[in-house]
XYZ file of C-alpha atoms in Angstrom:
665
model
C 15.267 2.397 22.860
C 15.237 -0.814 25.021
C 12.864 -3.544 23.750
C 9.883 -4.113 26.081
C 10.197 -7.382 27.985
C 6.907 -8.740 26.708
C 8.028 -8.402 23.042
C 11.390 -9.900 23.800
C 9.622 -12.810 25.574
C 7.432 -13.398 22.452
C 10.539 -13.330 20.281
C 12.227 -15.699 22.630
C 9.504 -18.165 22.019
C 10.666 -18.438 18.432
C 14.235 -18.931 19.651
C 13.394 -21.637 22.078
C 11.058 -23.543 19.795
C 13.723 -23.429 17.048
C 16.674 -24.611 19.032
C 14.579 -27.367 20.641
C 13.354 -28.710 17.439
C 16.731 -28.632 15.834
C 18.255 -30.389 18.834
C 15.494 -33.109 18.847
C 16.168 -33.728 15.126
C 19.878 -33.525 15.669
C 19.853 -31.633 12.370
C 19.095 -28.127 11.247
C 19.974 -24.498 11.461
C 19.055 -22.685 14.686
C 21.198 -19.576 14.083
C 19.052 -17.709 11.613
C 15.736 -18.241 13.553
C 17.427 -17.060 16.727
C 18.907 -13.999 14.997
C 15.746 -12.967 13.111
C 13.281 -13.701 15.947
C 12.826 -10.008 16.788
C 12.240 -8.995 13.174
C 9.746 -11.879 12.700
C 7.890 -10.833 15.884
C 7.417 -7.342 14.563
C 6.383 -8.286 11.100
C 4.103 -11.092 11.904
C 2.376 -9.511 14.960
C 2.001 -5.882 13.781
C 1.933 -5.898 9.959
C 1.347 -9.297 8.277
C -2.153 -9.545 6.847
C -3.147 -13.245 6.994
C -5.654 -15.622 8.426
C -4.411 -18.908 9.880
C -7.851 -20.389 9.586
C -7.746 -19.858 5.794
C -4.143 -20.015 4.551
C -5.315 -19.563 1.003
C -7.313 -16.388 1.441
C -6.773 -14.507 -1.807
C -5.858 -11.100 -0.521
C -3.417 -12.242 2.214
C 0.069 -10.724 2.319
C 2.711 -13.115 0.942
C 5.645 -14.090 3.207
C 8.787 -15.768 1.872
C 11.738 -17.166 3.861
C 14.338 -17.016 1.162
C 16.981 -18.172 3.635
C 15.072 -21.351 3.842
C 17.644 -23.234 5.831
C 16.270 -21.361 8.874
C 12.898 -23.142 8.332
C 12.297 -23.515 12.032
C 11.665 -19.717 12.161
C 8.582 -20.026 9.836
C 7.400 -23.327 11.410
C 7.493 -21.562 14.809
C 5.648 -18.566 13.494
C 2.973 -20.811 11.935
C 2.582 -22.748 15.097
C 2.402 -19.682 17.340
C -0.009 -17.616 15.224
C -2.591 -20.437 14.966
C -1.986 -22.386 11.821
C -2.591 -26.150 11.727
C 1.008 -26.814 12.948
C 1.048 -28.489 16.284
C 3.701 -28.982 18.902
C 3.917 -32.618 17.690
C 4.605 -31.285 14.203
C 7.465 -29.175 15.579
C 8.749 -32.291 17.349
C 8.754 -34.035 13.968
C 11.008 -31.480 12.457
C 13.050 -33.056 9.527
C 11.316 -36.450 9.837
C 9.773 -38.548 7.043
C 6.311 -37.245 6.012
C 6.389 -34.458 8.661
C 4.577 -31.156 8.221
C 7.877 -29.610 8.956
C 10.498 -30.814 6.556
C 14.065 -29.651 6.391
C 13.300 -26.595 4.246
C 9.915 -24.880 3.733
C 8.142 -26.975 1.195
C 4.920 -26.167 -0.610
C 2.173 -28.564 0.079
C 3.536 -30.009 3.315
C 2.716 -27.115 5.712
C -0.191 -24.691 5.738
C 1.024 -21.183 5.330
C 4.096 -21.921 3.282
C 3.860 -19.907 0.059
C 6.882 -21.410 -1.887
C 9.534 -24.034 -1.519
C 12.819 -22.320 -0.539
C 16.319 -23.470 0.282
C 18.317 -22.989 -2.925
C 19.557 -19.487 -1.973
C 18.354 -16.481 -3.805
C 15.338 -18.193 -5.495
C 13.018 -17.241 -2.740
C 13.584 -13.578 -3.284
C 12.987 -14.208 -6.951
C 9.720 -15.872 -6.093
C 8.832 -12.793 -4.006
C 9.497 -10.562 -6.992
C 7.121 -12.731 -8.918
C 4.424 -12.407 -6.257
C 4.800 -8.598 -6.385
C 4.632 -8.448 -10.150
C 1.557 -10.641 -10.028
C -0.154 -8.482 -7.455
C 0.657 -5.308 -9.314
C -0.610 -6.604 -12.672
C -3.756 -8.280 -11.294
C -4.594 -5.098 -9.339
C -4.172 -3.065 -12.534
C -6.506 -5.496 -14.399
C -9.243 -5.723 -11.731
C -9.244 -2.882 -9.374
C -11.608 0.017 -10.007
C -12.135 3.410 -8.323
C -13.206 2.782 -4.779
C -12.604 -1.000 -5.091
C -9.016 -1.996 -4.364
C -9.912 -5.680 -4.201
C -6.403 -6.823 -5.043
C -4.255 -5.101 -2.453
C -1.579 -6.916 -0.494
C 2.190 -6.797 0.179
C 4.944 -9.276 -0.377
C 7.541 -9.700 2.442
C 10.728 -11.742 2.289
C 13.492 -12.631 4.718
C 16.907 -13.084 3.151
C 20.457 -13.605 4.247
C 24.050 -13.001 3.145
C 23.908 -16.193 0.937
C 20.884 -14.986 -0.946
C 22.751 -11.802 -1.748
C 25.855 -13.591 -2.866
C 23.918 -15.680 -5.357
C 23.884 -14.093 -8.847
C 20.185 -14.443 -9.176
C 19.728 -11.724 -6.508
C 21.217 -9.153 -8.924
C 18.946 -10.358 -11.783
C 15.707 -10.087 -9.880
C 16.419 -7.140 -7.619
C 17.529 -5.007 -10.539
C 14.224 -5.830 -12.357
C 12.174 -5.172 -9.284
C 13.711 -1.716 -8.906
C 13.153 -0.994 -12.663
C 9.431 -1.988 -12.313
C 8.888 0.046 -9.263
C 7.370 -2.713 -7.123
C 6.330 -0.557 -4.224
C 4.613 -3.412 -2.341
C 7.764 -5.456 -2.065
C 9.624 -5.430 1.232
C 12.754 -7.350 1.975
C 14.347 -7.886 5.436
C 18.050 -8.623 5.157
C 19.448 -10.617 8.011
C 22.867 -8.878 8.117
C 24.717 -11.089 10.557
C 27.987 -11.363 8.724
C 28.193 -15.214 9.107
C 27.886 -17.972 6.529
C 28.761 -21.664 6.758
C 32.490 -21.033 6.303
C 32.632 -18.324 8.910
C 32.917 -14.517 8.924
C 31.942 -13.256 5.442
C 34.409 -10.415 5.613
C 36.706 -12.737 3.853
C 34.518 -13.137 0.845
C 31.583 -10.800 0.910
C 32.417 -7.062 1.326
C 29.752 -5.519 -0.965
C 28.179 -2.143 -0.082
C 24.658 -3.626 0.015
C 23.074 -0.278 0.696
C 24.689 1.426 -2.311
C 23.961 -1.685 -4.517
C 20.213 -1.572 -3.785
C 19.975 2.202 -3.974
C 21.560 1.879 -7.453
C 18.810 -0.685 -8.422
C 16.221 2.088 -7.422
C 15.299 0.649 -4.031
C 14.516 2.417 -0.766
C 17.080 1.238 1.734
C 16.733 1.536 5.499
C 19.216 0.381 8.102
C 18.096 -0.722 11.566
C 19.307 -2.633 14.614
C 17.704 -6.046 14.010
C 17.101 -6.645 17.723
C 15.383 -3.255 18.401
C 11.637 -3.693 17.812
C 10.969 0.057 17.737
C 13.512 0.616 14.935
C 12.121 -2.412 13.055
C 8.584 -1.172 13.459
C 9.357 2.328 12.193
C 11.346 0.964 9.240
C 8.515 -1.381 8.241
C 6.087 1.540 8.408
C 8.411 3.571 6.240
C 8.695 0.753 3.778
C 4.992 0.377 3.493
C 4.584 4.104 2.975
C 6.883 4.041 -0.038
C 4.644 2.996 -2.948
C 6.919 3.832 -5.937
C 9.900 1.660 -5.166
C 10.650 -1.627 -3.398
C 12.266 -1.446 0.059
C 15.242 -3.228 1.603
C 15.477 -3.067 5.403
C 18.969 -4.024 6.381
C 18.774 -5.548 9.865
C 22.090 -5.827 11.778
C 21.640 -8.954 13.841
C 23.646 -11.519 15.779
C 23.299 -15.006 14.479
C 22.327 -17.448 17.175
C 21.269 -14.451 19.426
C 20.804 -15.652 23.010
C 23.362 -18.400 22.962
C 26.174 -17.415 25.415
C 28.909 -19.326 23.648
C 27.709 -19.671 20.009
C 26.000 -16.496 19.161
C 27.858 -14.524 16.508
C 29.627 -17.603 15.384
C 29.344 -20.020 12.548
C 28.966 -22.752 15.120
C 25.317 -21.758 15.372
C 24.626 -21.672 11.703
C 24.024 -25.167 10.666
C 24.249 -27.512 13.616
C 22.364 -28.056 16.871
C 23.504 -26.058 19.790
C 23.872 -29.066 22.070
C 22.258 -29.941 25.293
C 24.762 -28.082 27.371
C 24.587 -24.855 25.414
C 20.838 -25.083 25.258
C 20.682 -25.196 29.048
C 22.952 -22.108 29.206
C 20.793 -20.321 26.588
C 17.672 -21.011 28.599
C 19.222 -19.398 31.620
C 20.476 -16.453 29.479
C 16.895 -15.974 28.250
C 15.364 -16.510 31.635
C 13.364 -19.268 30.014
C 12.071 -21.679 32.745
C 10.037 -24.059 30.574
C 10.804 -27.598 29.364
C 11.306 -28.131 25.729
C 8.283 -27.284 23.509
C 6.372 -25.832 26.436
C 5.022 -22.224 26.395
C 2.859 -20.081 28.702
C -0.760 -19.531 27.604
C -0.049 -15.841 27.693
C 2.441 -16.304 25.024
C -0.021 -18.265 22.747
C -2.613 -15.615 23.494
C -0.325 -12.833 22.395
C 0.704 -14.517 19.299
C -2.594 -15.845 18.168
C -3.583 -14.231 14.888
C -6.825 -16.105 14.139
C -9.155 -13.399 15.458
C -7.450 -10.511 13.747
C -7.220 -12.629 10.495
C -10.796 -13.454 10.639
C -11.710 -9.744 10.923
C -9.334 -8.839 8.033
C -10.772 -11.557 5.836
C -14.384 -10.643 6.632
C -13.765 -7.029 5.856
C -12.332 -8.134 2.464
C -15.366 -10.399 1.916
C -17.610 -7.380 2.459
C -15.598 -5.318 0.020
C -15.718 -8.105 -2.478
C -19.445 -8.338 -2.223
C -19.638 -4.597 -3.012
C -17.247 -5.195 -5.882
C -19.437 -8.120 -7.188
C -22.564 -5.819 -7.225
C -20.735 -3.067 -8.995
C -18.759 -5.291 -11.411
C -20.302 -8.835 -11.485
C -18.471 -9.906 -14.650
C -15.063 -8.748 -13.421
C -15.655 -10.346 -10.048
C -16.547 -13.697 -11.659
C -13.497 -13.492 -13.892
C -11.223 -12.690 -11.040
C -12.385 -15.653 -9.017
C -12.013 -17.940 -12.034
C -8.493 -16.965 -12.496
C -7.462 -17.058 -8.775
C -8.980 -20.543 -8.555
C -6.851 -21.604 -11.498
C -9.918 -22.560 -13.626
C -10.009 -22.430 -17.409
C -12.944 -20.792 -19.275
C -15.810 -23.070 -19.840
C -15.504 -22.901 -23.584
C -11.716 -23.144 -23.635
C -11.635 -26.868 -24.476
C -13.978 -26.659 -27.429
C -12.264 -23.579 -28.883
C -8.847 -25.028 -28.435
C -9.778 -28.277 -30.062
C -11.303 -26.284 -32.993
C -8.031 -24.396 -33.388
C -5.975 -27.588 -33.361
C -8.181 -29.008 -36.097
C -8.006 -25.982 -38.086
C -4.194 -26.014 -37.956
C -4.207 -29.540 -39.272
C -6.488 -28.599 -42.061
C -4.601 -25.534 -43.153
C -1.211 -27.392 -43.348
C 1.823 -25.634 -44.551
C 5.469 -25.780 -43.751
C 6.484 -23.524 -40.835
C 9.192 -23.163 -38.200
C 7.725 -24.542 -35.064
C 8.687 -21.379 -33.209
C 6.455 -19.498 -35.617
C 3.730 -22.170 -35.045
C 4.038 -21.466 -31.314
C 3.453 -17.759 -31.933
C 0.481 -18.497 -33.952
C -0.829 -20.569 -30.998
C -0.152 -17.804 -28.565
C -1.969 -15.273 -30.789
C -5.033 -17.516 -31.016
C -5.051 -18.716 -27.273
C -4.193 -15.496 -25.437
C -7.522 -13.791 -26.246
C -9.217 -16.815 -24.739
C -6.986 -16.638 -21.688
C -6.041 -13.174 -20.574
C -4.222 -14.783 -17.586
C -1.367 -15.844 -20.036
C 1.431 -13.665 -18.770
C 4.404 -14.129 -21.123
C 7.870 -12.859 -21.310
C 11.299 -13.542 -22.857
C 14.890 -13.117 -21.789
C 15.794 -10.462 -24.348
C 14.833 -12.774 -27.221
C 11.183 -11.883 -28.058
C 12.093 -11.375 -31.723
C 13.674 -14.791 -31.850
C 11.598 -16.745 -29.401
C 8.504 -15.246 -31.132
C 6.680 -14.872 -27.777
C 5.074 -11.472 -28.430
C 1.363 -11.678 -29.276
C -1.015 -9.153 -30.880
C -1.914 -6.714 -28.183
C 1.086 -7.395 -26.019
C 2.166 -4.494 -23.812
C 5.188 -4.500 -21.640
C 4.753 -3.988 -17.949
C 6.639 -0.926 -16.755
C 7.064 1.140 -13.607
C 4.362 3.535 -14.474
C 2.535 1.560 -17.154
C 0.251 -1.550 -16.838
C 0.800 -4.264 -19.226
C 0.409 -7.977 -19.974
C 3.883 -8.980 -21.024
C 7.231 -8.874 -19.228
C 10.514 -7.859 -20.969
C 12.900 -9.702 -18.601
C 16.061 -8.653 -20.135
C 19.049 -11.017 -20.231
C 18.039 -12.785 -16.912
C 17.234 -16.375 -17.718
C 17.575 -17.726 -14.141
C 15.818 -14.726 -12.635
C 13.030 -14.822 -15.235
C 12.267 -18.460 -14.557
C 12.267 -18.190 -10.739
C 10.060 -15.048 -11.038
C 7.638 -17.059 -13.161
C 7.491 -19.600 -10.321
C 6.377 -16.884 -8.053
C 3.770 -15.602 -10.500
C 2.382 -18.987 -10.831
C 2.309 -19.463 -7.017
C 0.564 -16.176 -6.534
C -2.506 -17.192 -8.616
C -4.369 -15.376 -11.367
C -1.858 -16.012 -14.129
C -0.361 -18.805 -16.169
C 3.117 -17.579 -16.875
C 5.227 -18.474 -19.863
C 8.925 -17.611 -20.272
C 11.305 -18.038 -23.168
C 14.887 -18.232 -24.276
C 17.085 -20.406 -26.435
C 17.080 -24.014 -25.369
C 20.899 -23.840 -24.761
C 20.301 -21.079 -22.217
C 17.981 -23.241 -20.173
C 21.122 -24.110 -18.510
C 21.295 -20.705 -16.865
C 17.638 -21.339 -15.562
C 18.119 -24.946 -14.696
C 17.550 -24.824 -10.935
C 14.494 -22.715 -11.205
C 13.017 -25.125 -13.786
C 13.601 -27.889 -11.180
C 11.949 -25.895 -8.404
C 8.824 -25.203 -10.599
C 8.620 -29.017 -11.114
C 9.147 -29.825 -7.583
C 6.386 -27.406 -6.611
C 4.025 -28.808 -9.471
C 3.345 -25.310 -10.794
C 1.668 -24.612 -14.081
C 4.605 -22.788 -15.831
C 5.175 -22.966 -19.575
C 8.863 -22.868 -20.617
C 9.315 -21.868 -24.316
C 12.631 -22.982 -25.603
C 13.543 -22.297 -29.227
C 16.569 -22.882 -31.455
C 16.421 -26.478 -30.353
C 19.296 -28.231 -32.109
C 22.175 -28.059 -34.521
C 19.557 -26.853 -36.922
C 20.100 -23.388 -35.684
C 23.183 -23.453 -37.791
C 25.870 -20.805 -37.922
C 25.974 -19.669 -34.295
C 27.851 -22.834 -33.669
C 28.276 -25.243 -30.673
C 28.037 -22.447 -27.977
C 24.362 -22.072 -29.034
C 23.561 -25.602 -30.250
C 21.874 -27.667 -27.619
C 22.949 -31.365 -27.275
C 22.292 -32.671 -23.788
C 19.549 -30.271 -22.733
C 16.558 -32.389 -23.868
C 17.745 -35.325 -21.751
C 18.219 -33.017 -18.810
C 14.594 -31.727 -19.202
C 13.071 -35.275 -19.871
C 14.699 -36.699 -16.719
C 13.275 -33.894 -14.457
C 10.444 -35.398 -12.517
C 6.990 -33.899 -12.993
C 8.109 -31.884 -16.006
C 6.547 -32.462 -19.421
C 8.850 -31.786 -22.349
C 7.255 -31.400 -25.790
C 9.146 -31.332 -29.048
C 6.522 -30.927 -31.755
C 7.209 -31.713 -35.430
C 4.848 -29.229 -37.044
C 2.054 -26.637 -36.454
C -0.569 -29.241 -35.313
C 1.655 -30.822 -32.802
C 2.782 -27.249 -31.644
C -0.824 -26.108 -31.144
C -1.580 -29.490 -29.256
C 1.513 -28.952 -27.025
C 0.408 -25.421 -26.091
C -3.075 -26.562 -25.264
C -1.841 -29.460 -23.070
C 0.586 -27.214 -21.375
C -2.215 -24.726 -20.503
C -4.449 -27.528 -19.223
C -1.565 -29.128 -17.197
C -2.586 -27.704 -13.870
C 0.016 -29.611 -11.733
C 2.840 -30.003 -14.191
C 5.186 -27.460 -15.743
C 5.816 -27.943 -19.371
C 8.825 -27.290 -21.606
C 7.854 -26.554 -25.253
C 10.849 -27.051 -27.651
C 10.650 -25.314 -30.889
C 12.825 -25.151 -34.121
C 14.396 -22.160 -35.762
C 14.082 -23.737 -39.296
C 10.932 -24.563 -41.146
C 9.443 -28.009 -40.722
C 7.162 -29.931 -43.123
C 3.519 -30.326 -42.360
C 2.437 -33.967 -41.713
C -0.780 -35.524 -42.912
C -3.004 -36.925 -40.237
C -6.488 -38.318 -39.784
C -8.810 -37.285 -36.895
C -7.659 -40.147 -34.703
C -4.000 -39.305 -35.148
C -4.681 -35.668 -34.245
C -6.479 -36.890 -31.072
C -3.577 -39.192 -30.238
C -1.012 -36.379 -30.176
C -1.975 -35.586 -26.544
C -0.991 -39.160 -25.624
C 2.673 -38.196 -26.129
C 3.437 -40.722 -28.875
C 1.377 -42.103 -31.759
C 1.694 -43.887 -35.101
C 2.127 -41.203 -37.621
C 2.818 -43.463 -40.669
C 1.466 -47.078 -40.573
C 3.490 -49.940 -42.040
C 2.505 -51.358 -45.431
C 2.170 -55.066 -44.893
C 3.684 -56.955 -41.947
C 5.384 -54.763 -39.339
C 9.189 -55.363 -39.279
C 10.667 -52.117 -37.945
C 9.804 -48.948 -36.118
C 11.295 -45.457 -36.474
C 10.881 -43.121 -33.488
C 11.359 -39.451 -34.005
C 10.578 -35.954 -32.604
C 10.580 -32.401 -33.828
C 12.562 -31.583 -36.929
C 13.734 -35.127 -37.357
C 10.159 -36.460 -37.948
C 10.481 -35.044 -41.441
C 13.641 -37.131 -41.926
C 11.892 -40.232 -40.551
C 9.042 -39.797 -42.995
C 11.443 -39.519 -45.959
C 13.013 -42.740 -44.783
C 9.698 -44.319 -44.431
C 8.951 -43.611 -48.064
C 12.195 -45.101 -49.171
C 11.896 -48.232 -47.083
C 8.223 -48.823 -47.993
C 9.049 -48.556 -51.589
C 11.630 -51.268 -51.069
C 9.154 -53.515 -49.382
C 10.241 -53.080 -45.707
C 7.281 -53.011 -43.365
C 8.225 -49.976 -41.246
C 6.117 -47.524 -39.260
C 6.995 -44.066 -37.944
C 6.115 -43.085 -34.427
C 6.005 -39.403 -33.574
C 6.879 -38.981 -29.867
C 6.422 -35.230 -29.058
C 6.171 -35.927 -25.241
C 7.812 -39.145 -24.075
C 6.785 -38.391 -20.448
C 3.193 -38.500 -21.320
C 3.568 -41.538 -23.580
C 4.966 -43.716 -20.751
C 2.009 -42.772 -18.575
C -0.394 -44.287 -21.128
C -2.058 -47.647 -20.440
C -0.136 -50.738 -21.412
C -2.480 -51.680 -24.298
C -1.963 -48.278 -25.959
C 1.767 -48.317 -25.601
C 1.810 -51.895 -27.036
C -0.287 -50.729 -29.965
C 2.221 -48.022 -30.791
C 5.498 -49.843 -29.885
C 4.778 -53.656 -29.967
C 7.191 -55.388 -27.717
C 7.963 -58.180 -30.177
C 9.346 -55.631 -32.744
C 12.949 -55.139 -31.651
C 14.171 -53.589 -34.824
C 13.836 -49.975 -33.695
C 15.648 -46.769 -34.721
C 15.244 -43.587 -32.931
C 16.304 -40.344 -34.644
C 16.649 -36.921 -32.893
C 19.315 -34.222 -33.281
C 20.173 -34.343 -29.532
C 22.210 -36.681 -27.289
C 21.488 -40.330 -28.178
C 21.545 -41.885 -24.710
C 18.001 -41.026 -23.746
C 16.429 -43.031 -26.530
C 17.848 -46.428 -25.626
C 14.936 -46.799 -23.148
C 12.664 -47.046 -26.180
C 14.898 -48.876 -28.762
C 16.688 -51.261 -26.447
C 20.354 -52.180 -26.487
C 19.917 -53.908 -29.838
C 18.164 -50.952 -31.430
C 19.962 -47.918 -32.952
C 19.900 -44.282 -32.234
C 20.912 -41.553 -34.690
C 21.699 -38.367 -33.017
C 24.568 -36.432 -31.270
C 27.390 -37.623 -29.220
C 29.550 -34.558 -29.482
C 29.020 -30.842 -29.668
C 28.070 -29.192 -32.969
C 29.945 -26.996 -35.282
C 29.389 -23.587 -37.008
C 27.841 -24.066 -40.418
C 24.556 -23.882 -42.219
C 21.977 -26.391 -40.733
C 21.882 -28.601 -43.917
C 25.649 -29.097 -43.865
C 25.596 -29.902 -40.088
C 22.812 -32.555 -40.421
C 25.150 -34.343 -43.108
C 28.266 -33.795 -41.107
C 26.763 -35.527 -38.018
C 24.973 -38.264 -39.952
C 21.436 -37.219 -39.105
C 20.073 -37.968 -42.547
C 17.490 -39.933 -44.416
C 20.113 -42.236 -45.735
C 21.409 -42.910 -42.257
C 17.949 -43.762 -40.984
C 17.375 -46.230 -44.046
C 20.770 -47.867 -43.442
C 20.035 -48.278 -39.788
C 16.737 -49.919 -40.357
C 17.989 -52.207 -43.086
C 20.756 -53.361 -40.752
C 18.240 -54.475 -38.157
C 15.581 -56.226 -40.236
């Protein structure tokens, strides 16, 4: 059925704004916005529940542009529907400090739900949104009060589906039966290198049907077909839906539509003039009719939708006042009023109890204690729950037909981490995810995206060194700690015993705008004696664990399992009259944020005889010991052998630390 001219004109407004902004910036991707304009017009005008006047309204639908290179599509939509995105903002596309950066970025533009661009991660975030909605609804909705009730929509392209993460997350979404998840696939057959027939011939429909999805095929330029397909997707509540939209990239451009030439470069002034003629578009760049703005404006409709929800929530509050208060607390990202006092009491109790324990077990003890205080902790592991020790008392797996509070992610490290980003972005949960530290490498880009977006996500990484032993170098991390520590905004903790492990967990939970990586050992670690001031100083990232006897001559810096080695060296050196101190540095990023006087008190600048010891790559620690200090650690991969033999083989021993200190004083 032919598309009505008024709807085509509304879609053309997206096309024109998009190619004008790309042309003005002389940079960008006009093809996807032009090709998906008709799909966007249907979804945003007929179905999407949102309020431009309040972009953070809790019960809004979530929209994700996974093919984020087409960012002018969403910027145009936000401008047209009434968000605080002006024509001048569109003219500032891809310019410094603009509201309209090169890819959709959280925090720059009202209405952007997640930062996208690295292909495939946006759809993973969307799966996280849908899991969060389903789980939060199960926890808080009551008969007659569906107070958590919204959909998650995502646009995606061929590139998203070629990325391996798409398999990880879409497989899990089907298994979990996420019925409020709807994807629109821009099936235009073009990527940067040209026609994808040369490298992407998957049967996408069969693939997603095998995952357990509902799949619908439409002409992506026929608004009636798109409308009916969206209605069908919303009606299917037991499985997610993929709407395959056959489109033409750069639709409307006489000479570049259907070609890679429209994918990632401006159309050019001559082609834009021809495209305006082809679209019967008479206006100058960035100019639109008032009737177009009136037809697109979503503020009035959004205001009604939000007021209706407000009224429903008032009724919910009267019927379930405690639940309503708890829901708002969690959606606002607030911790319970008594959390701090109870958490500190637990840390102190852990110190008093003492006892040698593997820090991965100390981590599980912390989860068991903190989760009852924080039902928003939503954990999961990539098929390693029994090794990562992430299960807590009362943990129940989320399933298709069963509500739960724990996610069995399967062997999906990358997908798991990107899903957790979406869960955190949705609100109402503090997600933690787990795998071996070595397999952080699979998840690396999603770890980076969580840090870029400043989300409260807790990454639990166990089996943290050659100390895991016989599995050998394929499983023994060497360079991973450095990779994590050099990631901006990420806080990496490597605790040495149960007290530091408890402190790390509490600080990660409190860290509202920083993700945290908690690094735990497989092997048992000795408990360290501390006074109350030392316990308090753990949260400062580094502190004096063992004070020098007499005049300070040298400093040993250590983390995690190597703190025990440092303390043994301290005993030997002190007995021999060397004035040495041990600094435990569980979180170097936090330590360097401390004031100068504190850092000087811990690491006096005049003491240049410094030795760092850690069973990881040595290079990171030269920033603390200087070029004239020494670092005892790894410069090669490990080997397969029992842990004790490996520490001797690679020279990470008490004797080596003593020798290094003696050589410097």
